[in-house]
Amino acid sequence: MEVTGGTGAAEGPRASLRDWTALAVIAVPCLVYAMDLTVLNLAVPHLALDLAPSPAQLLWIVDIYGFMVAGTLMLMGTLGDRIGRRRLLMAGAAAFGAASLLAAFARSAEELIAARALLGIAGATLAPSTLSMVRNIFLDERERSFAIGVWIACFSSGAALGPLVGGVILTYFWWGAVFLAAVPVMIALLLVAPLLLPEFRNPNAGRLDILSAVQSILASLAVIYGMKRTAESGPDLVAALAIVLGLAVGALFIARQKRLEDPMIDLGLFRHPGIGAALMLNVTAMLGAMGIFIFISQYLQLVLGMSAKEAGLWTAPSGVCFALGSLATPWLVRRYRIVDVLSLTLLPAALGFLLLMWVTPQSSMAVMTSAIVLISLGLAPVGMLSTDLVMRVAPLERAGAASGISEASFEFGGALGIAVLGSLVTATYRVAMNGADLSGLPPAAAEHGRRSLDGAVSAAAALPPEAAARLMEAAEAAFSLAFGRAALACVGATLVGLAIVRWRLNRL
């Protein structure tokens, strides 16, 4: 099916009041699930001081959730087609609540990483279940586009509002409490879902392919481990072998999908001229959006000295802008071509990332706020348009698997952004601090300061005022340099996304 902007949508049965109520029910867990991607942004400095993780462990704490979600989404999409999407949603909600409790009370970096991994697997059941239900419930294309816009708005706002919610919670509670917000929501979902949500399953669903899921996770984690190790300690044989292993397993994964009668990834969907482009655009957009906001939160707290609540309030406009942009997109594409809508919104997003390069401790907060607004409004249409395109092309009985593929591209892009930008920031900070003059400082304090910005903050707290000021001046300068380079990388990723739009989506 060819998707065009500015034309009438195909009509189907209209949704009932019960259907719109069901949309509200499935949107809420999506909001919470997305919040878990970013709720740790403001908690990172607090848990870093409490659990004392290494820089690599800190990055794993943040992005293991996204990688486990991305690695198991497609498997969960197929599972939902097979056992029923409402049943999978309820099982995932129960598991998500239990894993949230484990994360909240983790006593070490290793325990928190493991709990976040379990959260990722549980979270992978929520997105394909809810999105495939939208595909099944809303059969009129115009209503479905609006419903997907609401779904994306909840996803985008949840990811963007995570830092604000985390900031408010951290004002009154310990860092582990940021995970507890999900528990009552999941309990409510378990009570309401059997009453309001219909059940859908595909009686001819293919078999589950656990090996493919293991291959996809192993390939992603091996490559990212190699990148993180290189950023923290410099290139070595272990890092190189991890990257080679990841690429080799990734190649085996693709080859396996081509051989299987019921593959985890339906490569046939990529024959549509816009599907591959839409998924690549998801990756480039989320790489910048998810990757940069964690460092914005660290910058506001550790460089500018804001409280978690203040930092959350300064980043709150992103949630409003993502929601407004997502809801406005269906109206825009009824009047303009998809390629024109995306082209005219990705350019402001690139400008927003460019503005971040000029943010300094001395600059006005208006610069940071303007950048956040431009990035959020500019990237908001991407999710709605790419998701709607994938769900229109996918057969109804494969809606779960198709939603898994679409959502996996989001999650992989976000997790990859945290990993790539995190590695870039870590490496740049390390090199800059190795060149800084820290003579006269206690060796242990200097070593902690060279490892990470939170390490410098922790070490400075135990030093005399003059020595602490010297250490923090060097650390803040190094982090500002690293932050600027991360922003430049996001400019590049956004321009790559724009090139994909102009090259591959120009006929839509």
Short mmCIF file of C-alpha atoms in Angstrom, two decimals:
data_model
loop_
_atom_site.label_atom_id
_atom_site.label_comp_id
_atom_site.label_asym_id
_atom_site.label_seq_id
_atom_site.Cartn_x
_atom_site.Cartn_y
_atom_site.Cartn_z
CA MET A 1 0.00 0.00 0.00
CA GLU A 2 1.38 3.40 -0.94
CA VAL A 3 1.05 6.08 1.73
CA THR A 4 0.61 9.65 0.58
CA GLY A 5 0.08 12.94 2.32
CA GLY A 6 -2.73 15.22 1.45
CA THR A 7 -5.12 12.53 0.21
CA GLY A 8 -8.21 10.92 1.65
CA ALA A 9 -7.64 7.88 3.84
CA ALA A 10 -9.40 4.61 3.25
CA GLU A 11 -12.56 4.34 5.33
CA GLY A 12 -13.40 1.44 7.62
CA PRO A 13 -15.72 0.73 10.56
CA ARG A 14 -15.71 3.64 12.99
CA ALA A 15 -14.41 3.18 16.51
CA SER A 16 -16.84 3.08 19.42
CA LEU A 17 -16.62 4.82 22.80
CA ARG A 18 -15.38 1.53 24.26
CA ASP A 19 -12.58 1.49 21.66
CA TRP A 20 -11.43 4.99 22.60
CA THR A 21 -11.56 4.03 26.27
CA ALA A 22 -9.40 1.00 25.45
CA LEU A 23 -6.91 3.38 23.80
CA ALA A 24 -6.63 5.31 27.07
CA VAL A 25 -6.03 2.08 28.98
CA ILE A 26 -3.23 0.88 26.70
CA ALA A 27 -1.64 4.34 26.46
CA VAL A 28 -0.90 4.58 30.19
CA PRO A 29 1.45 1.58 30.48
CA CYS A 30 3.19 2.85 27.35
CA LEU A 31 3.80 6.16 29.13
CA VAL A 32 5.31 4.37 32.14
CA TYR A 33 7.32 1.97 30.01
CA ALA A 34 8.84 4.92 28.11
CA MET A 35 9.54 6.79 31.33
CA ASP A 36 11.75 3.93 32.43
CA LEU A 37 14.04 4.71 29.51
CA THR A 38 14.86 8.14 30.96
CA VAL A 39 13.73 8.21 34.59
CA LEU A 40 17.30 7.43 35.66
CA ASN A 41 18.71 10.52 33.89
CA LEU A 42 18.44 12.70 36.98
CA ALA A 43 19.08 9.83 39.38
CA VAL A 44 22.47 9.01 37.83
CA PRO A 45 24.49 11.43 40.01
CA HIS A 46 22.71 10.14 43.15
CA LEU A 47 23.13 6.43 42.49
CA ALA A 48 26.71 7.03 41.30
CA LEU A 49 27.58 8.46 44.70
CA ASP A 50 25.73 5.65 46.51
CA LEU A 51 26.74 2.55 44.50
CA ALA A 52 30.12 3.87 43.19
CA PRO A 53 29.90 2.18 39.76
CA SER A 54 32.72 2.44 37.22
CA PRO A 55 32.02 4.65 34.15
CA ALA A 56 31.30 1.51 32.11
CA GLN A 57 28.95 0.13 34.78
CA LEU A 58 27.16 3.48 34.91
CA LEU A 59 26.52 3.35 31.16
CA TRP A 60 25.29 -0.25 31.46
CA ILE A 61 22.89 0.77 34.25
CA VAL A 62 21.39 3.39 31.97
CA ASP A 63 21.18 1.56 28.66
CA ILE A 64 20.95 -2.18 29.44
CA TYR A 65 17.18 -1.59 29.69
CA GLY A 66 16.97 -0.28 26.13
CA PHE A 67 19.12 -3.04 24.67
CA MET A 68 17.17 -5.81 26.36
CA VAL A 69 13.94 -4.23 25.15
CA ALA A 70 15.26 -3.95 21.60
CA GLY A 71 16.66 -7.48 21.62
CA THR A 72 13.41 -9.13 22.74
CA LEU A 73 10.74 -6.88 21.20
CA MET A 74 10.35 -8.86 18.00
CA LEU A 75 10.20 -12.13 19.92
CA MET A 76 7.50 -10.66 22.16
CA GLY A 77 5.58 -9.37 19.15
CA THR A 78 5.42 -12.88 17.73
CA LEU A 79 4.54 -14.28 21.16
CA GLY A 80 1.62 -11.84 21.38
CA ASP A 81 0.36 -12.98 17.97
CA ARG A 82 0.53 -16.55 19.25
CA ILE A 83 -0.86 -16.49 22.82
CA GLY A 84 -2.98 -13.34 22.67
CA ARG A 85 -1.96 -9.69 22.92
CA ARG A 86 -4.00 -8.91 26.04
CA ARG A 87 -2.61 -11.96 27.81
CA LEU A 88 0.96 -10.95 26.96
CA LEU A 89 0.27 -7.38 28.08
CA MET A 90 -0.97 -8.55 31.48
CA ALA A 91 1.92 -10.98 31.97
CA GLY A 92 4.36 -8.22 31.06
CA ALA A 93 2.70 -5.76 33.45
CA ALA A 94 3.08 -8.20 36.35
CA ALA A 95 6.73 -8.87 35.50
CA PHE A 96 7.44 -5.15 35.05
CA GLY A 97 6.07 -4.35 38.49
CA ALA A 98 8.14 -7.11 40.12
CA ALA A 99 11.35 -6.07 38.32
CA SER A 100 10.74 -2.44 39.34
CA LEU A 101 10.78 -3.52 42.98
CA LEU A 102 14.08 -5.36 42.45
CA ALA A 103 15.64 -2.27 40.83
CA ALA A 104 14.40 0.03 43.59
CA PHE A 105 16.12 -1.96 46.31
CA ALA A 106 19.34 -2.94 44.46
CA ARG A 107 22.37 -2.76 46.75
CA SER A 108 25.17 -2.78 44.17
CA ALA A 109 25.85 -1.73 40.59
CA GLU A 110 25.75 -5.37 39.49
CA GLU A 111 22.33 -5.93 41.11
CA LEU A 112 20.94 -2.79 39.48
CA ILE A 113 22.24 -3.80 36.05
CA ALA A 114 20.59 -7.22 36.43
CA ALA A 115 17.30 -5.68 37.59
CA ARG A 116 17.32 -3.23 34.68
CA ALA A 117 17.91 -6.13 32.29
CA LEU A 118 14.84 -7.91 33.68
CA LEU A 119 12.90 -4.67 33.37
CA GLY A 120 13.90 -4.52 29.70
CA ILE A 121 12.60 -8.03 29.00
CA ALA A 122 9.34 -7.25 30.80
CA GLY A 123 9.06 -3.89 29.05
CA ALA A 124 9.42 -5.59 25.68
CA THR A 125 6.00 -7.19 26.19
CA LEU A 126 4.22 -3.85 26.61
CA ALA A 127 4.97 -1.91 23.41
CA PRO A 128 4.12 -4.55 20.74
CA SER A 129 1.03 -5.63 22.70
CA THR A 130 -0.35 -2.10 22.93
CA LEU A 131 0.57 -1.00 19.40
CA SER A 132 -0.78 -4.16 17.77
CA MET A 133 -4.04 -3.65 19.71
CA VAL A 134 -4.29 -0.18 18.18
CA ARG A 135 -3.91 -1.79 14.76
CA ASN A 136 -6.66 -4.31 15.54
CA ILE A 137 -9.12 -1.92 17.23
CA PHE A 138 -8.97 1.03 14.83
CA LEU A 139 -9.82 -0.13 11.31
CA ASP A 140 -10.53 3.29 9.79
CA GLU A 141 -7.20 4.65 8.53
CA ARG A 142 -7.80 8.23 9.68
CA GLU A 143 -8.84 7.12 13.16
CA ARG A 144 -5.93 4.68 13.32
CA SER A 145 -3.48 7.45 12.37
CA PHE A 146 -4.84 9.61 15.19
CA ALA A 147 -4.74 6.67 17.62
CA ILE A 148 -1.13 5.95 16.68
CA GLY A 149 -0.42 9.66 17.19
CA VAL A 150 -1.81 9.37 20.72
CA TRP A 151 0.25 6.21 21.30
CA ILE A 152 3.43 7.92 20.07
CA ALA A 153 2.63 11.04 22.10
CA CYS A 154 2.43 8.91 25.26
CA PHE A 155 5.68 7.16 24.37
CA SER A 156 7.46 10.44 23.57
CA SER A 157 6.06 12.32 26.55
CA GLY A 158 6.89 9.42 28.88
CA ALA A 159 10.51 9.40 27.71
CA ALA A 160 10.71 13.19 27.95
CA LEU A 161 8.89 13.49 31.29
CA GLY A 162 10.97 10.76 32.94
CA PRO A 163 13.59 13.26 34.15
CA LEU A 164 10.90 15.59 35.57
CA VAL A 165 9.17 12.78 37.45
CA GLY A 166 12.55 11.51 38.61
CA GLY A 167 13.51 15.00 39.77
CA VAL A 168 10.37 15.42 41.86
CA ILE A 169 10.77 11.96 43.42
CA LEU A 170 14.44 12.56 44.19
CA THR A 171 13.56 15.74 46.04
CA TYR A 172 11.79 13.71 48.71
CA PHE A 173 13.06 10.11 48.41
CA TRP A 174 16.18 8.06 47.65
CA TRP A 175 17.20 7.24 44.07
CA GLY A 176 15.56 3.78 44.11
CA ALA A 177 12.13 5.36 44.51
CA VAL A 178 12.13 6.43 40.83
CA PHE A 179 11.32 2.82 39.95
CA LEU A 180 8.41 2.50 42.36
CA ALA A 181 6.16 4.87 40.37
CA ALA A 182 5.54 2.07 37.86
CA VAL A 183 4.20 -0.41 40.43
CA PRO A 184 0.71 1.09 41.11
CA VAL A 185 0.20 1.73 37.37
CA MET A 186 0.90 -1.91 36.53
CA ILE A 187 -1.40 -3.11 39.31
CA ALA A 188 -4.19 -0.89 37.96
CA LEU A 189 -3.60 -2.26 34.44
CA LEU A 190 -3.95 -5.83 35.70
CA LEU A 191 -7.32 -4.93 37.25
CA VAL A 192 -8.73 -2.96 34.30
CA ALA A 193 -7.39 -4.81 31.24
CA PRO A 194 -9.72 -7.87 31.45
CA LEU A 195 -12.73 -5.53 31.59
CA LEU A 196 -11.91 -3.08 28.77
CA LEU A 197 -9.38 -4.63 26.42
CA PRO A 198 -10.41 -7.16 23.74
CA GLU A 199 -8.21 -10.19 23.07
CA PHE A 200 -6.52 -10.73 19.70
CA ARG A 201 -4.39 -13.63 18.54
CA ASN A 202 -3.30 -15.11 15.23
CA PRO A 203 -4.29 -18.81 15.02
CA ASN A 204 -1.64 -19.31 12.34
CA ALA A 205 1.18 -17.53 14.20
CA GLY A 206 4.66 -18.88 13.58
CA ARG A 207 6.76 -20.65 16.17
CA LEU A 208 8.90 -18.77 18.64
CA ASP A 209 12.58 -18.54 17.72
CA ILE A 210 14.50 -18.17 20.97
CA LEU A 211 17.87 -18.63 19.23
CA SER A 212 17.27 -15.57 17.03
CA ALA A 213 16.41 -13.49 20.10
CA VAL A 214 19.62 -14.63 21.84
CA GLN A 215 21.64 -13.83 18.72
CA SER A 216 20.19 -10.31 18.44
CA ILE A 217 20.89 -9.53 22.11
CA LEU A 218 24.40 -11.02 22.04
CA ALA A 219 25.33 -9.11 18.86
CA SER A 220 24.19 -5.78 20.32
CA LEU A 221 25.73 -6.23 23.76
CA ALA A 222 29.08 -7.50 22.44
CA VAL A 223 29.54 -4.51 20.12
CA ILE A 224 28.51 -2.04 22.82
CA TYR A 225 30.78 -3.71 25.39
CA GLY A 226 33.69 -3.24 23.02
CA MET A 227 32.79 0.43 22.49
CA LYS A 228 32.44 1.11 26.22
CA ARG A 229 35.71 -0.63 27.05
CA THR A 230 37.51 1.38 24.38
CA ALA A 231 36.05 4.64 25.71
CA GLU A 232 36.96 3.87 29.32
CA SER A 233 40.41 2.31 28.95
CA GLY A 234 41.46 2.89 25.35
CA PRO A 235 41.59 0.33 22.52
CA ASP A 236 42.83 -3.15 23.42
CA LEU A 237 42.52 -6.74 22.25
CA VAL A 238 39.49 -7.55 24.43
CA ALA A 239 37.53 -4.60 23.06
CA ALA A 240 38.41 -5.51 19.46
CA LEU A 241 37.43 -9.16 19.97
CA ALA A 242 34.10 -8.14 21.52
CA ILE A 243 33.25 -5.93 18.53
CA VAL A 244 34.27 -8.63 16.03
CA LEU A 245 32.19 -11.20 17.94
CA GLY A 246 29.17 -8.92 17.90
CA LEU A 247 29.41 -8.26 14.17
CA ALA A 248 29.87 -11.98 13.43
CA VAL A 249 26.83 -12.96 15.52
CA GLY A 250 24.86 -10.19 13.84
CA ALA A 251 25.72 -11.64 10.43
CA LEU A 252 24.61 -15.09 11.60
CA PHE A 253 21.35 -13.57 12.85
CA ILE A 254 20.56 -12.06 9.43
CA ALA A 255 21.49 -15.28 7.64
CA ARG A 256 19.21 -17.24 9.98
CA GLN A 257 16.26 -14.95 9.28
CA LYS A 258 16.63 -15.63 5.55
CA ARG A 259 16.49 -19.41 6.09
CA LEU A 260 13.63 -19.67 8.57
CA GLU A 261 10.07 -20.28 7.43
CA ASP A 262 8.83 -18.15 10.36
CA PRO A 263 11.64 -15.64 10.99
CA MET A 264 11.75 -13.32 13.97
CA ILE A 265 12.16 -10.42 11.52
CA ASP A 266 9.88 -10.61 8.49
CA LEU A 267 12.36 -9.45 5.85
CA GLY A 268 9.50 -9.33 3.35
CA LEU A 269 8.27 -6.13 5.01
CA PHE A 270 11.45 -4.41 3.86
CA ARG A 271 10.43 -4.82 0.22
CA HIS A 272 8.15 -1.84 0.68
CA PRO A 273 10.14 1.24 -0.44
CA GLY A 274 9.42 3.14 2.76
CA ILE A 275 9.73 0.50 5.49
CA GLY A 276 13.51 0.23 5.60
CA ALA A 277 13.83 4.01 5.37
CA ALA A 278 11.31 4.50 8.18
CA LEU A 279 13.18 2.10 10.46
CA MET A 280 16.56 3.70 9.69
CA LEU A 281 15.02 7.11 10.38
CA ASN A 282 13.78 5.85 13.75
CA VAL A 283 17.31 4.79 14.67
CA THR A 284 18.93 8.10 13.69
CA ALA A 285 16.23 10.19 15.39
CA MET A 286 16.26 8.25 18.65
CA LEU A 287 20.06 8.10 18.69
CA GLY A 288 20.12 11.84 19.19
CA ALA A 289 16.96 12.28 21.26
CA MET A 290 17.62 9.59 23.86
CA GLY A 291 21.39 9.93 23.84
CA ILE A 292 21.67 13.65 24.50
CA PHE A 293 19.07 14.09 27.25
CA ILE A 294 20.96 12.02 29.80
CA PHE A 295 23.95 14.35 29.37
CA ILE A 296 21.72 17.43 29.53
CA SER A 297 20.53 16.19 32.92
CA GLN A 298 24.10 15.59 34.12
CA TYR A 299 25.17 19.00 32.81
CA LEU A 300 22.37 20.79 34.65
CA GLN A 301 23.07 19.05 37.95
CA LEU A 302 26.82 18.47 38.06
CA VAL A 303 28.07 21.48 36.08
CA LEU A 304 25.42 24.11 36.81
CA GLY A 305 24.72 22.79 40.31
CA MET A 306 20.93 22.48 39.98
CA SER A 307 18.88 20.21 42.19
CA ALA A 308 17.19 17.20 40.61
CA LYS A 309 13.83 18.98 40.77
CA GLU A 310 15.17 22.13 39.11
CA ALA A 311 16.83 20.12 36.34
CA GLY A 312 13.61 18.18 35.78
CA LEU A 313 11.63 21.40 35.43
CA TRP A 314 14.07 22.81 32.87
CA THR A 315 13.75 19.66 30.73
CA ALA A 316 9.94 19.41 31.14
CA PRO A 317 9.18 21.42 27.94
CA SER A 318 10.50 18.50 25.92
CA GLY A 319 7.57 16.31 26.99
CA VAL A 320 4.99 18.94 26.03
CA CYS A 321 6.68 19.56 22.67
CA PHE A 322 6.93 15.84 21.84
CA ALA A 323 3.24 15.33 22.67
CA LEU A 324 2.06 18.37 20.69
CA GLY A 325 4.23 17.48 17.72
CA SER A 326 2.99 13.89 17.65
CA LEU A 327 -0.68 14.89 17.85
CA ALA A 328 -0.29 17.60 15.19
CA THR A 329 1.41 15.27 12.69
CA PRO A 330 -1.77 13.52 11.38
CA TRP A 331 -3.21 16.96 10.57
CA LEU A 332 -0.02 17.98 8.75
CA VAL A 333 0.22 14.85 6.57
CA ARG A 334 -3.37 15.27 5.40
CA ARG A 335 -2.26 18.55 3.82
CA TYR A 336 1.40 18.03 2.89
CA ARG A 337 3.56 15.19 1.67
CA ILE A 338 5.28 13.03 4.27
CA VAL A 339 8.70 13.88 2.86
CA ASP A 340 8.01 17.62 3.18
CA VAL A 341 6.74 17.35 6.76
CA LEU A 342 9.82 15.39 7.83
CA SER A 343 12.25 17.62 5.93
CA LEU A 344 10.87 20.79 7.50
CA THR A 345 10.96 19.33 11.03
CA LEU A 346 14.34 17.58 10.97
CA LEU A 347 16.11 20.84 10.09
CA PRO A 348 15.00 22.59 13.32
CA ALA A 349 16.03 19.47 15.25
CA ALA A 350 19.53 19.70 13.75
CA LEU A 351 19.62 23.40 14.66
CA GLY A 352 18.64 22.51 18.24
CA PHE A 353 21.53 20.07 18.55
CA LEU A 354 23.81 22.72 17.03
CA LEU A 355 22.73 25.22 19.70
CA LEU A 356 23.82 22.77 22.41
CA MET A 357 27.40 23.10 21.18
CA TRP A 358 27.38 26.72 22.38
CA VAL A 359 26.02 25.98 25.84
CA THR A 360 28.51 26.99 28.55
CA PRO A 361 28.22 27.49 32.32
CA GLN A 362 28.13 31.24 31.59
CA SER A 363 25.42 31.12 28.88
CA SER A 364 21.77 31.94 29.49
CA MET A 365 19.38 29.07 30.14
CA ALA A 366 17.37 30.44 27.21
CA VAL A 367 19.95 28.81 24.91
CA MET A 368 19.47 25.39 26.51
CA THR A 369 15.67 25.73 26.57
CA SER A 370 15.52 26.83 22.93
CA ALA A 371 17.64 23.85 21.94
CA ILE A 372 15.38 21.42 23.87
CA VAL A 373 12.23 22.86 22.25
CA LEU A 374 13.68 22.71 18.72
CA ILE A 375 14.91 19.13 19.20
CA SER A 376 11.61 17.92 20.66
CA LEU A 377 9.32 19.58 18.10
CA GLY A 378 11.62 18.60 15.24
CA LEU A 379 11.84 14.91 16.11
CA ALA A 380 8.22 14.44 17.25
CA PRO A 381 6.74 13.63 13.78
CA VAL A 382 9.29 10.87 13.11
CA GLY A 383 7.77 8.31 15.47
CA MET A 384 4.18 8.82 14.41
CA LEU A 385 4.86 8.75 10.65
CA SER A 386 7.24 5.78 10.67
CA THR A 387 5.00 3.74 13.00
CA ASP A 388 1.88 4.50 10.98
CA LEU A 389 3.66 3.50 7.77
CA VAL A 390 4.82 0.15 9.19
CA MET A 391 1.41 -0.67 10.66
CA ARG A 392 -0.40 0.16 7.40
CA VAL A 393 1.79 -2.12 5.33
CA ALA A 394 1.79 -5.06 7.78
CA PRO A 395 -0.93 -7.71 7.40
CA LEU A 396 -3.51 -7.58 10.20
CA GLU A 397 -2.58 -11.04 11.51
CA ARG A 398 1.11 -10.01 11.71
CA ALA A 399 0.42 -6.77 13.57
CA GLY A 400 2.24 -7.95 16.69
CA ALA A 401 5.41 -8.90 14.83
CA ALA A 402 5.31 -5.69 12.76
CA SER A 403 4.86 -3.51 15.84
CA GLY A 404 7.80 -5.36 17.42
CA ILE A 405 10.02 -4.48 14.45
CA SER A 406 8.93 -0.84 14.51
CA GLU A 407 9.37 -0.47 18.25
CA ALA A 408 12.70 -2.33 18.16
CA SER A 409 14.10 0.32 15.82
CA PHE A 410 13.11 3.00 18.37
CA GLU A 411 14.60 1.15 21.30
CA PHE A 412 17.75 0.16 19.47
CA GLY A 413 18.26 3.74 18.30
CA GLY A 414 17.77 5.07 21.83
CA ALA A 415 20.04 2.50 23.45
CA LEU A 416 22.62 2.93 20.70
CA GLY A 417 22.52 6.69 21.23
CA ILE A 418 23.23 6.32 24.95
CA ALA A 419 26.01 3.85 24.20
CA VAL A 420 27.64 5.75 21.33
CA LEU A 421 27.32 9.21 22.85
CA GLY A 422 28.21 7.81 26.27
CA SER A 423 31.37 6.27 24.88
CA LEU A 424 32.20 9.52 23.06
CA VAL A 425 31.66 11.60 26.20
CA THR A 426 33.65 9.18 28.36
CA ALA A 427 36.59 9.06 25.93
CA THR A 428 36.64 12.84 25.38
CA TYR A 429 36.43 13.52 29.11
CA ARG A 430 39.20 11.03 29.86
CA VAL A 431 41.57 12.50 27.27
CA ALA A 432 40.85 16.08 28.39
CA MET A 433 41.40 15.24 32.07
CA ASN A 434 44.63 13.38 31.30
CA GLY A 435 45.91 16.65 29.83
CA ALA A 436 44.71 18.79 32.75
CA ASP A 437 47.10 20.05 35.40
CA LEU A 438 46.09 18.27 38.62
CA SER A 439 49.48 18.50 40.27
CA GLY A 440 49.36 19.03 44.00
CA LEU A 441 46.09 17.15 44.40
CA PRO A 442 46.00 13.84 46.33
CA PRO A 443 46.63 11.01 43.81
CA ALA A 444 43.41 9.21 44.72
CA ALA A 445 41.32 12.36 44.21
CA ALA A 446 43.01 13.09 40.88
CA GLU A 447 42.38 9.52 39.72
CA HIS A 448 38.69 9.67 40.65
CA GLY A 449 38.39 13.02 38.87
CA ARG A 450 39.94 11.64 35.69
CA ARG A 451 37.48 8.71 35.55
CA SER A 452 34.21 10.67 35.38
CA LEU A 453 32.47 13.90 36.30
CA ASP A 454 30.55 12.30 39.17
CA GLY A 455 33.87 10.89 40.39
CA ALA A 456 35.26 14.42 40.41
CA VAL A 457 32.24 15.68 42.38
CA SER A 458 32.64 12.89 44.93
CA ALA A 459 36.39 13.47 45.28
CA ALA A 460 36.01 17.25 45.53
CA ALA A 461 33.66 16.89 48.50
CA ALA A 462 36.53 15.54 50.60
CA LEU A 463 39.13 18.18 49.54
CA PRO A 464 39.93 21.63 50.94
CA PRO A 465 38.01 24.42 49.13
CA GLU A 466 40.93 25.59 46.96
CA ALA A 467 41.88 22.08 45.82
CA ALA A 468 38.22 21.17 45.25
CA ALA A 469 37.76 24.27 43.07
CA ARG A 470 40.79 23.32 40.94
CA LEU A 471 39.55 19.78 40.42
CA MET A 472 35.99 20.86 39.58
CA GLU A 473 37.18 23.58 37.19
CA ALA A 474 39.14 21.00 35.19
CA ALA A 475 36.31 18.44 35.33
CA GLU A 476 33.64 20.91 34.24
CA ALA A 477 35.78 22.11 31.34
CA ALA A 478 36.40 18.52 30.23
CA PHE A 479 32.71 17.61 30.47
CA SER A 480 31.66 20.76 28.58
CA LEU A 481 34.03 19.80 25.76
CA ALA A 482 32.65 16.25 25.74
CA PHE A 483 29.05 17.53 25.80
CA GLY A 484 29.73 19.74 22.78
CA ARG A 485 31.17 16.83 20.80
CA ALA A 486 28.14 14.68 21.66
CA ALA A 487 25.87 17.46 20.39
CA LEU A 488 27.88 17.62 17.15
CA ALA A 489 27.46 13.86 16.70
CA CYS A 490 23.69 14.35 17.10
CA VAL A 491 23.74 17.02 14.38
CA GLY A 492 25.40 14.46 12.10
CA ALA A 493 22.85 11.75 12.96
CA THR A 494 19.93 14.10 12.30
CA LEU A 495 21.36 15.15 8.91
CA VAL A 496 21.79 11.47 8.01
CA GLY A 497 18.10 11.04 8.85
CA LEU A 498 17.25 14.00 6.60
CA ALA A 499 19.25 12.45 3.75
CA ILE A 500 17.33 9.17 4.20
CA VAL A 501 14.05 11.09 4.00
CA ARG A 502 14.98 12.92 0.80
CA TRP A 503 16.46 9.82 -0.85
CA ARG A 504 14.08 7.04 0.12
CA LEU A 505 10.75 8.66 1.03
CA ASN A 506 10.50 11.21 -1.76
CA ARG A 507 7.99 9.03 -3.66
CA LEU A 508 5.58 8.67 -0.73
#
